[in-house]
XYZ file of C-alpha atoms in Angstrom:
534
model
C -4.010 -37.293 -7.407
C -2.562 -34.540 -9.482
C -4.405 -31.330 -9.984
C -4.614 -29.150 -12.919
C -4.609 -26.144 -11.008
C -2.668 -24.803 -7.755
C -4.214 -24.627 -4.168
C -6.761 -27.195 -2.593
C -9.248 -29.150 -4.412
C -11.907 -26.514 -4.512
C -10.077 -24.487 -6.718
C -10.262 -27.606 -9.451
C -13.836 -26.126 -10.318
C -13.752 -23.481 -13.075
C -15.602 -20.461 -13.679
C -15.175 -19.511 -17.360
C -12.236 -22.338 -17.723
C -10.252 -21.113 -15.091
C -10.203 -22.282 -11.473
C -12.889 -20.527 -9.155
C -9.927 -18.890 -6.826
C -8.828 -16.882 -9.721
C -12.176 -15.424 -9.539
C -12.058 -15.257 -5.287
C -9.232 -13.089 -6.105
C -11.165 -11.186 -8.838
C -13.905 -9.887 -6.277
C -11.378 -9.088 -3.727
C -9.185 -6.921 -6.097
C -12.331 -5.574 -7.674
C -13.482 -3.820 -4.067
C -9.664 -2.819 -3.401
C -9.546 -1.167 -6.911
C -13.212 0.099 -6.240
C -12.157 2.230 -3.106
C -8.658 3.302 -4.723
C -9.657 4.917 -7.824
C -13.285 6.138 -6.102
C -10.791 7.962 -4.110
C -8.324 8.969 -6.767
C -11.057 10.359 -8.608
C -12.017 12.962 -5.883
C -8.922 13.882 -4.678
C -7.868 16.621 -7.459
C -11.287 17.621 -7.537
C -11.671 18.036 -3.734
C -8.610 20.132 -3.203
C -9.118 22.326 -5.941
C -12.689 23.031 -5.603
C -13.300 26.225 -3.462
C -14.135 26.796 0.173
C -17.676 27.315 -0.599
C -18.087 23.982 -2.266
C -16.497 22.328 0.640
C -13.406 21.828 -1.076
C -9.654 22.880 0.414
C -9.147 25.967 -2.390
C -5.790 24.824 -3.150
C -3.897 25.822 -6.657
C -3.936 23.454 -9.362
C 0.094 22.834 -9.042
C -0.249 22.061 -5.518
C -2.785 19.715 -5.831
C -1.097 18.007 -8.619
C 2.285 17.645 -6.706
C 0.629 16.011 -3.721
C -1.825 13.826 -6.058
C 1.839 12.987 -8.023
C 3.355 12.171 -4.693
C 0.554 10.176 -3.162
C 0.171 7.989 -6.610
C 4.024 7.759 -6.135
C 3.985 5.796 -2.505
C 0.989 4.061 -2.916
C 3.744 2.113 -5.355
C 6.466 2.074 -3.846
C 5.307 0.411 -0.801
C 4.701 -2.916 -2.254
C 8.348 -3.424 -2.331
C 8.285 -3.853 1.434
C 5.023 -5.530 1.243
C 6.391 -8.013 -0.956
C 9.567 -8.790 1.129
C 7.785 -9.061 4.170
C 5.143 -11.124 2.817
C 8.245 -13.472 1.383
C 9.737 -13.886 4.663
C 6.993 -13.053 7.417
C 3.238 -12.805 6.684
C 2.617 -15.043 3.680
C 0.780 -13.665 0.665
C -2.848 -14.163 2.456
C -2.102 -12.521 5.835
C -0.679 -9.267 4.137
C -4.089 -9.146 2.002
C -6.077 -9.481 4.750
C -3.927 -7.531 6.696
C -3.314 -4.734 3.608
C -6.852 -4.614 3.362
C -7.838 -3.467 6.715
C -5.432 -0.617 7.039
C -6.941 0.665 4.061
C -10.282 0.456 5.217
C -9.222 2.456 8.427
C -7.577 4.788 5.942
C -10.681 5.331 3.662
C -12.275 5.713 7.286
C -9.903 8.406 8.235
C -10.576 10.629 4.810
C -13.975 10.160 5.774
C -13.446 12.425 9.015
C -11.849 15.171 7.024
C -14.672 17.584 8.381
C -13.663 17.507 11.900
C -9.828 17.952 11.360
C -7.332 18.140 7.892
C -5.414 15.639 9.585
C -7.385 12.941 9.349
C -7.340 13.623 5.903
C -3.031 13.192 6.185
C -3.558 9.689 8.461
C -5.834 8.165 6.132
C -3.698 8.692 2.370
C -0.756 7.585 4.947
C -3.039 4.216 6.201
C -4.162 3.804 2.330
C -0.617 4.056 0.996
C 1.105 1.415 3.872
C -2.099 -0.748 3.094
C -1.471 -1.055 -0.888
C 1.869 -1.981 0.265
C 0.785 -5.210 1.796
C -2.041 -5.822 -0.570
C -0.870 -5.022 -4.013
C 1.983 -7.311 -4.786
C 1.185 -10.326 -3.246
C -2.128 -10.500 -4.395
C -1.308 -10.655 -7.799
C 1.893 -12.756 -6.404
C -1.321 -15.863 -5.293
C -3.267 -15.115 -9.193
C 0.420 -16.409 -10.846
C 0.401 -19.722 -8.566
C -2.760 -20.766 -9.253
C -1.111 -21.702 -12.672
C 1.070 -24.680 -12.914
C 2.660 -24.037 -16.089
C 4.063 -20.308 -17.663
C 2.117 -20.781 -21.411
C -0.651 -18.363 -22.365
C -2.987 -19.566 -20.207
C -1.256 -17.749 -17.163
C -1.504 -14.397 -19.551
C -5.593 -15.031 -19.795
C -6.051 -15.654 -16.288
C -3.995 -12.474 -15.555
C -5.991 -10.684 -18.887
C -9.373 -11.802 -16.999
C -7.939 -10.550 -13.306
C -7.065 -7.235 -14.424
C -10.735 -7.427 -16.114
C -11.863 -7.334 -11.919
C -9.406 -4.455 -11.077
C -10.992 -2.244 -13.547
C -14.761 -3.413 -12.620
C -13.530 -1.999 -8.826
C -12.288 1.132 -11.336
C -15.371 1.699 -13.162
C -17.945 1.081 -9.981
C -15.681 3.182 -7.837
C -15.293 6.699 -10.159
C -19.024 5.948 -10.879
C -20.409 5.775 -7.491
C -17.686 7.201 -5.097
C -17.260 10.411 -7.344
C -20.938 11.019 -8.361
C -21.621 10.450 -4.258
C -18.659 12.953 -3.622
C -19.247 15.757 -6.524
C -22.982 15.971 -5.973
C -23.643 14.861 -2.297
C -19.916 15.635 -0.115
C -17.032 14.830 -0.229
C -16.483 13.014 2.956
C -19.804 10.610 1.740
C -17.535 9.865 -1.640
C -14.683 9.300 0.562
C -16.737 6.882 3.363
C -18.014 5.196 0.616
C -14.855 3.218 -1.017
C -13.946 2.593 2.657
C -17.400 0.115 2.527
C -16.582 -1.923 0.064
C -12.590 -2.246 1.083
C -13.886 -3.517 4.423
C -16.056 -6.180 2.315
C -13.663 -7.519 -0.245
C -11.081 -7.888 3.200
C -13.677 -10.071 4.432
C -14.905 -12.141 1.224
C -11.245 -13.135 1.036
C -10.606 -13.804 4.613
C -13.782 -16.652 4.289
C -12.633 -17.940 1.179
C -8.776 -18.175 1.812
C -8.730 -21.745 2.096
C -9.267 -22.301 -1.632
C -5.903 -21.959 -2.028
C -4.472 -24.573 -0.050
C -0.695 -24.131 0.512
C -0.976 -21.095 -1.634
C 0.361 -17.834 -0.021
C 0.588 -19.442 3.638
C 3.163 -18.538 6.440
C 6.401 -19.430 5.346
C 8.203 -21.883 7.583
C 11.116 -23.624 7.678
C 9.850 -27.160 6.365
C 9.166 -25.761 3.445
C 9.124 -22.733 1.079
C 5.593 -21.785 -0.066
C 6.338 -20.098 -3.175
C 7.209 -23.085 -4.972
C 5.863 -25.613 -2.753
C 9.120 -27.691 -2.891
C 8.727 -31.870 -1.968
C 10.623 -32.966 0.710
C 11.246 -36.781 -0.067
C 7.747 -37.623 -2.109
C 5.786 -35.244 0.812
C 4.585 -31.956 0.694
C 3.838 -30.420 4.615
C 1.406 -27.625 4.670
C 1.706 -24.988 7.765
C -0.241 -27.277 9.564
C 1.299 -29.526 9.943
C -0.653 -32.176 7.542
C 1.366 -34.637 5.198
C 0.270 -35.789 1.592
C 2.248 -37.756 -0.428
C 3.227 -36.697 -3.881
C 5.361 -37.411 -6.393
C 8.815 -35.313 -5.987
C 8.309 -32.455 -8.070
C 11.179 -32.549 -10.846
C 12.083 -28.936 -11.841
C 15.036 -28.351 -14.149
C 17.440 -26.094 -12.279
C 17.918 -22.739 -13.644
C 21.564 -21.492 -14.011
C 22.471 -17.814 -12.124
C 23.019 -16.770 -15.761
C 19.543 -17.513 -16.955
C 18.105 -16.124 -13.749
C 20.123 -12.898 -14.348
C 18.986 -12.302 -17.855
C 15.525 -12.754 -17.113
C 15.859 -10.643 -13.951
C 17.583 -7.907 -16.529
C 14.334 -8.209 -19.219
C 11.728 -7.425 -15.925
C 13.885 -4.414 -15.390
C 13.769 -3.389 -18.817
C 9.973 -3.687 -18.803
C 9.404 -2.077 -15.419
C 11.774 1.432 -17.144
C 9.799 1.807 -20.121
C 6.682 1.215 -17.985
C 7.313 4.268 -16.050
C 7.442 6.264 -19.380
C 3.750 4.880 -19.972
C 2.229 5.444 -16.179
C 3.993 8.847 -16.280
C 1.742 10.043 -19.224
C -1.106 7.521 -18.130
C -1.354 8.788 -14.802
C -2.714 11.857 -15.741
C -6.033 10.921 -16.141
C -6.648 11.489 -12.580
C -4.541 14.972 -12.666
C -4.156 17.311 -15.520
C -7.164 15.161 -17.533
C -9.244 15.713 -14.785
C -8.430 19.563 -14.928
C -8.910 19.467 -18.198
C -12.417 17.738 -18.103
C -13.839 19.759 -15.118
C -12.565 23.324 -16.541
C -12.318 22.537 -20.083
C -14.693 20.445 -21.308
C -18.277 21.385 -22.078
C -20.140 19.388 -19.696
C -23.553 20.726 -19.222
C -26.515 19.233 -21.454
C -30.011 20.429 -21.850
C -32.900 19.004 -23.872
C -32.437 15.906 -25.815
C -28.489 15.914 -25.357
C -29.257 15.680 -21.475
C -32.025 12.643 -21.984
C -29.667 10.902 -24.621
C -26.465 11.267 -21.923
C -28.907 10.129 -19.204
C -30.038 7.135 -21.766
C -26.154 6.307 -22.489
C -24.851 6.253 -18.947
C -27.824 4.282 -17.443
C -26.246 1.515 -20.196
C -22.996 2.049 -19.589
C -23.950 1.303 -15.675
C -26.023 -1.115 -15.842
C -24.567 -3.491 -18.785
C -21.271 -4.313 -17.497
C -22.756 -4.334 -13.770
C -24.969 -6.945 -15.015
C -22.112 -9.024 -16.627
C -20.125 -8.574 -13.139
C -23.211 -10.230 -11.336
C -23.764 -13.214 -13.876
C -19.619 -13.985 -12.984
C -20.368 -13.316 -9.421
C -23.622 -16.085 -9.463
C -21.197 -18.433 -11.620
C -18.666 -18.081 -8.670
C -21.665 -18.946 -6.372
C -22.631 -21.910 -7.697
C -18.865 -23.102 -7.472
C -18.232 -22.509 -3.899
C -21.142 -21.292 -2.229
C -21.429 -25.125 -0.325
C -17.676 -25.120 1.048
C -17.603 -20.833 1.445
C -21.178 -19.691 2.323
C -19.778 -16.509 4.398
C -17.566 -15.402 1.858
C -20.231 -15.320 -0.533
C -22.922 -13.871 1.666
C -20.592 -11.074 2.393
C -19.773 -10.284 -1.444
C -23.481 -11.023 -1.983
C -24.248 -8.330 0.710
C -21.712 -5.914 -1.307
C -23.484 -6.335 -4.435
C -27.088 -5.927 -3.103
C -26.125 -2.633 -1.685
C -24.011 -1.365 -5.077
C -27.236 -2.220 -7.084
C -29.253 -0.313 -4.487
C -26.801 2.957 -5.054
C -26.841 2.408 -8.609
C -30.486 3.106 -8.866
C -30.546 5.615 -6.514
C -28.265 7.503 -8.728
C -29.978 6.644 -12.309
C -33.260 7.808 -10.459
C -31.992 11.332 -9.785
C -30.611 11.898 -12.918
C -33.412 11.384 -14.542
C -35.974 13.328 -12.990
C -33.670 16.266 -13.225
C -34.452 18.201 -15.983
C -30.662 19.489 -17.336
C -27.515 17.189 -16.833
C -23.883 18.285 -15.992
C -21.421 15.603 -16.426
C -19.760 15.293 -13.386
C -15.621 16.009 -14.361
C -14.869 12.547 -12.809
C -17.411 10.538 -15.407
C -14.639 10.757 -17.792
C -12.465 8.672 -15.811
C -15.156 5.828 -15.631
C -14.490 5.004 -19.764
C -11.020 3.806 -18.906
C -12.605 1.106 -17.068
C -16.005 0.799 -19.156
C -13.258 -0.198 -22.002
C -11.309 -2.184 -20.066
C -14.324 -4.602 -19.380
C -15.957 -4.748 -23.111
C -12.182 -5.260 -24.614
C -10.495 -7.391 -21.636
C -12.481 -10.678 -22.967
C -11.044 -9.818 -27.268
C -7.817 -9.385 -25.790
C -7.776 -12.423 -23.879
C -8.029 -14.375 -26.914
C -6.466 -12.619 -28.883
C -3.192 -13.698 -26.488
C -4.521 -17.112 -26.540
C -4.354 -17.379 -30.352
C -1.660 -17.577 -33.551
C -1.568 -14.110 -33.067
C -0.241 -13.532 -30.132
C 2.592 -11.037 -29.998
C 6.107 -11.096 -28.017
C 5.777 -9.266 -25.148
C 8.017 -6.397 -26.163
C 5.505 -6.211 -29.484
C 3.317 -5.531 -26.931
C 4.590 -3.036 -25.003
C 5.707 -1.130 -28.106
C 2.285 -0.799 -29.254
C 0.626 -0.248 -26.301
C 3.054 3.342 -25.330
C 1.936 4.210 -29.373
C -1.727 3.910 -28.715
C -1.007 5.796 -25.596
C 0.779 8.635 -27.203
C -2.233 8.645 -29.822
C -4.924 9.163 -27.424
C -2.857 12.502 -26.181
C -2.630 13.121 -29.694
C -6.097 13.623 -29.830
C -6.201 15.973 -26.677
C -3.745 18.070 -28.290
C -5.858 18.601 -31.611
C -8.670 18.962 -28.949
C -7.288 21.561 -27.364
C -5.462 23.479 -30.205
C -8.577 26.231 -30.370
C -8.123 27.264 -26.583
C -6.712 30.312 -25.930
C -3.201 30.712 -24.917
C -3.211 30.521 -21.289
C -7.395 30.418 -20.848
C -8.172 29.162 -17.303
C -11.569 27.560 -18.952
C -13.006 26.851 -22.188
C -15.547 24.680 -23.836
C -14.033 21.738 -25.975
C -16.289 18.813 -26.914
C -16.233 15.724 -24.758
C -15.656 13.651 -27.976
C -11.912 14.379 -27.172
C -11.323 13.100 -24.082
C -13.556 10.221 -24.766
C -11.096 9.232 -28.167
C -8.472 9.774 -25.139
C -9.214 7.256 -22.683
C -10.296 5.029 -25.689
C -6.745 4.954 -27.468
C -4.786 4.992 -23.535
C -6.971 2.072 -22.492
C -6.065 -0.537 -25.601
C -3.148 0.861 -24.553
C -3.244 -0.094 -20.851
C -4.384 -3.812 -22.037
C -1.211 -4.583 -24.103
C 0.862 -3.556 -21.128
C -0.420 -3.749 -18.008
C -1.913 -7.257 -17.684
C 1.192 -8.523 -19.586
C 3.622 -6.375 -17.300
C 2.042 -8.832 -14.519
C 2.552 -11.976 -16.505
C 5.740 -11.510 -17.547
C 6.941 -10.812 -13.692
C 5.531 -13.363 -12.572
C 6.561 -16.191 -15.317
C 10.516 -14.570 -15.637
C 10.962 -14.103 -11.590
C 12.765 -16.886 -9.516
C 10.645 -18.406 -7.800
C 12.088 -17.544 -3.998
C 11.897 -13.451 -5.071
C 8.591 -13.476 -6.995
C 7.259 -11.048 -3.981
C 10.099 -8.915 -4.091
C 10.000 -8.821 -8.275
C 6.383 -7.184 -7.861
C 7.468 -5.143 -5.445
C 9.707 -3.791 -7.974
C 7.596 -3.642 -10.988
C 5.896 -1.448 -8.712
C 9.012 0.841 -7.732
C 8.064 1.907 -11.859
C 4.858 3.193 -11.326
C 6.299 5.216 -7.916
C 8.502 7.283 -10.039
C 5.869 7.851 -12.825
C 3.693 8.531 -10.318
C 6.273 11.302 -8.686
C 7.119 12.368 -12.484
C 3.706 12.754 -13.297
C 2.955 14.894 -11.105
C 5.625 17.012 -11.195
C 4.899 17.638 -14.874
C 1.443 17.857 -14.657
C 1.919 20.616 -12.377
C 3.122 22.252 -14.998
C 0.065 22.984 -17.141
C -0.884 26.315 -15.999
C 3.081 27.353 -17.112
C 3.283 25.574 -20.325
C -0.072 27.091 -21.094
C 0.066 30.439 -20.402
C 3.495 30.544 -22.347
C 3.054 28.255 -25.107
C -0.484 26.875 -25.582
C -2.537 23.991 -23.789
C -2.021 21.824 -26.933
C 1.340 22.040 -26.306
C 1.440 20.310 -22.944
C -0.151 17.422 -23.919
C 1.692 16.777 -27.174
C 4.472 16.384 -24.668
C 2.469 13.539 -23.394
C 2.182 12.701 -27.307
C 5.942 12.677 -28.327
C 7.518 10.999 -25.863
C 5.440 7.358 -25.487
C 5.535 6.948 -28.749
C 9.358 7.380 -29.382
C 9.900 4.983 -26.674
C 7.345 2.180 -28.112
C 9.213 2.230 -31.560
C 12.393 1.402 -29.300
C 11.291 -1.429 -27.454
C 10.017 -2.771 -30.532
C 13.231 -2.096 -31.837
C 15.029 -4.282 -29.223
C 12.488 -6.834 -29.059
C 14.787 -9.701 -30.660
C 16.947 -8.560 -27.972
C 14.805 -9.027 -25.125
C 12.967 -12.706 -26.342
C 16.756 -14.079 -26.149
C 17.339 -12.922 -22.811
C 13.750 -14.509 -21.818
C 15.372 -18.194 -22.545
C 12.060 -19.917 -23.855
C 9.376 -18.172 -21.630
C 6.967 -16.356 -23.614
């Protein structure tokens, strides 16, 4: 019997149209994205903020180097991850395995009090950890496709949908818990829910059937090759199958592809490079910057707007979770009790957190709110653009790219006007939020013309032996943006003093969108070289 969809039988059921595994893998990325950026979002914050407030008192440049450099590894890793997943581990065992280093690293942070160099061990533990986890994961989410057409780009559209719900629920919780309460609680608390997604995946793993196991010698389990009308899985059990009949690639179609994912992956860096601010010199700007403090009405209608902006997509995130339920909850019952658990306890925190914002009678943003709209947009816009790649208007790929470093650029275009009435070289001011929110607005329909399809594209243009390795070097990109970004951010004390704040980020402005309008310029270019994959 042939299958629509890749891995066992189970994964034939469908949760919005697309088999219930893609949505396995959903949850799991969800709670590793949930304990990144909850982390990400505190660790500017925590080493600038003084002694008194707990913090490590460090200048803003120093901060922003080490955030540059630790944003920097966390990506580079997967390169090794991916190779040794290819040849050792199997996709599965490095996610399970990725997973629980990370937990131990979140742990680590968490112990910060006692000693700074548990604070060291546990980015070091969180960056070897994303190594393992964060290419091959998304490595499984392309195999559970049989065919490269735009169905592969929604169910990768509708994945990255679950790495920003992790996003939003992790900035939300992790850096209200770690701004208002401590820093080590913020810190302990992403480590929770790593530990959690590790184990909803372990329970569920065998959804995907010969997807992501141990390779062997009998047979290669990225492309699960026939071996005279039978397929062996690792153990040991024989189906028979038609031989699959794949039309060989030539070397010279292989290389061109190979050449148009390294094309992507350099002008990606130029759009993580300015991106990847949002958790540096936009955080600066939002918790020194930005007036943040409400009273009266402004504080009720804030405390009205976030409780919606909580709850809403929380609830959406629970009707998928009890759609997933009722698809697998008979064949994986611990699996789902686990990410059951999860939920019960985020709902639980949620309310605890609406409830003491709203008997407090003023309300101060907390710097790292702003952070949380990148991923509030992501989940109202992830479903439009889904379709919108499903339909007659679906762009080329390097149409989309173009347009989303423009938007990008735009959004810092908007910070600069923001920021044109502060001072020359004024450590605060008090701009109105309005401009970083039209900021993470304009990067985020940004993020969705790239990102997702960055991951598509890999996946559907990589031979099929080095589609580990390919990730890992899509990934390599976002190390040296990460490094880049840094550096430069560092830099906005300097450029402001001398020039003007404005000025720094119409760097940010200037330079994504001069490289969009080339890769749109080269996109007839780069659809040949893609030999009939779109």
């Amino acid at each position: 019997m042939e299958f629509k969809f890749g891995g066992s039988e189970h994964n034939q059921r469908t949760v919005l149209g697309h088999p219930a595994g893609l949505f396995v893998l959903f949850f799991t990325e969800m709670w590793e994205r949930f304990s990144y950026y909850g982390m990400r979002a505190l660790l500017v914050l925590f080493l600038t903020a003084s002694l008194l407030e707990e913090g490590w008192g460090w200048e803003r440049q120093d901060a922003l180097i080490l955030y540059g450099w630790y944003i920097g590894l966390v990506y580079v890793t997967p390169i090794f991850g991916g190779l040794i997943a290819d040849k050792l581990l199997g996709y599965r065992n490095a996610v399970v395995w990725g997973a629980l280093i990370m937990t131990l690293g979140h742990a680590s942070m968490a112990l910060e009090g006692f000693t700074d160099n548990f604070f060291y061990l546990g980015l070091i533990l969180l960056i070897l950890g994303n190594g393992l986890f964060k290419p091959n994961i998304s490595s499984i989410v392309g195999q559970l496709y049989k065919t490269d057409d735009k169905e592969k780009d929604a169910g990768y559209t509708i994945f990255y949908m679950g790495i920003n719900a992790g996003a939003f629920l992790g900035i939300l919780l992790c850096g209200y818990i770690g701004e208002n309460i401590g820093w080590h609680w913020g810190f302990g608390l992403a480590g929770i829910f790593m530990f959690f997604g590790m184990l909803q995946f372990y329970f569920a793993q065998k959804i995907f059937g010969d997807i992501g196991l141990k390779p062997t010698k009998e047979i290669d389990y990225v492309d699960q090759k026939t071996i005279k009308g039978e397929v062996k899985s690792e153990g040991g059990v024989v189906r028979d199958e038609e031989p699959e009949k794949k039309a060989e690639v030539s070397a010279g179609v292989k290389g061109d592809r190979i050449l148009v994912i390294s094309i992507f992956a350099f002008f990606t860096i130029f759009f993580w490079w300015a991106f990847e601010q949002a958790g540096g010199s936009m955080t600066i700007f939002a918790a020194d910057y930005t007036d943040r403090v409400l009273v009266g009405s402004g504080a009720y209608t804030f405390k009205i707007i976030n409780a919606i902006i909580t709850i809403v997509p929380l609830l959406v995130i629970t009707y998928v979770l009890g759609l997933l339920f009722k698809q697998t909850f008979g064949s994986f019952a611990k699996s789902n009790v686990f990410l059951g658990l999860s939920f019960f306890i985020i709902w639980g925190i949620v309310i605890y957190i609406l409830y003491r914002e709203f008997i407090a009678d003023a309300s101060e943003v907390p710097a790292s709110w702003f952070s949380v709209l990148n991923s509030l947009f992501i989940i109202l816009f992830a479903p439009l653009f889904s379709k919108i790649w499903e339909s007659r208007f679906n762009p080329t790929g390097p149409v989309k790219f173009g347009i989303g470093l423009i938007l990008l650029g735009v959004g810092f275009g908007a910070l600069a006007y923001g920021a044109s009435g502060i001072p020359q070289g004024a450590e605060v001011a008090s701009v109105s939020m309005i401009w970083l929110i039209l900021a993470y607005f304009f990067h985020t329909i940004g993020e969705l013309c790239v990102s997702p399809v960055g991951l598509s594209y890999v996946s559907k243009l990589s031979p099929p032996k080095l589609v580990g390795l390919m990730f890992g070097i899509w990934f390599m990109a976002n190390f040296i943006a990460g490094i880049l970004g840094g550096y430069t951010g560092g830099y906005i004390d300097a450029i402001s003093e001398k020039y003007s704040l404005s000025i720094f980020f119409l760097i940010f402005t200037s330079i994504p969108i001069f490289m969009g309008l080339i890769m749109i310029a080269i996109n007839k270019f780069l659809v040949k070289k893609m030999h009939g994959i779109r």
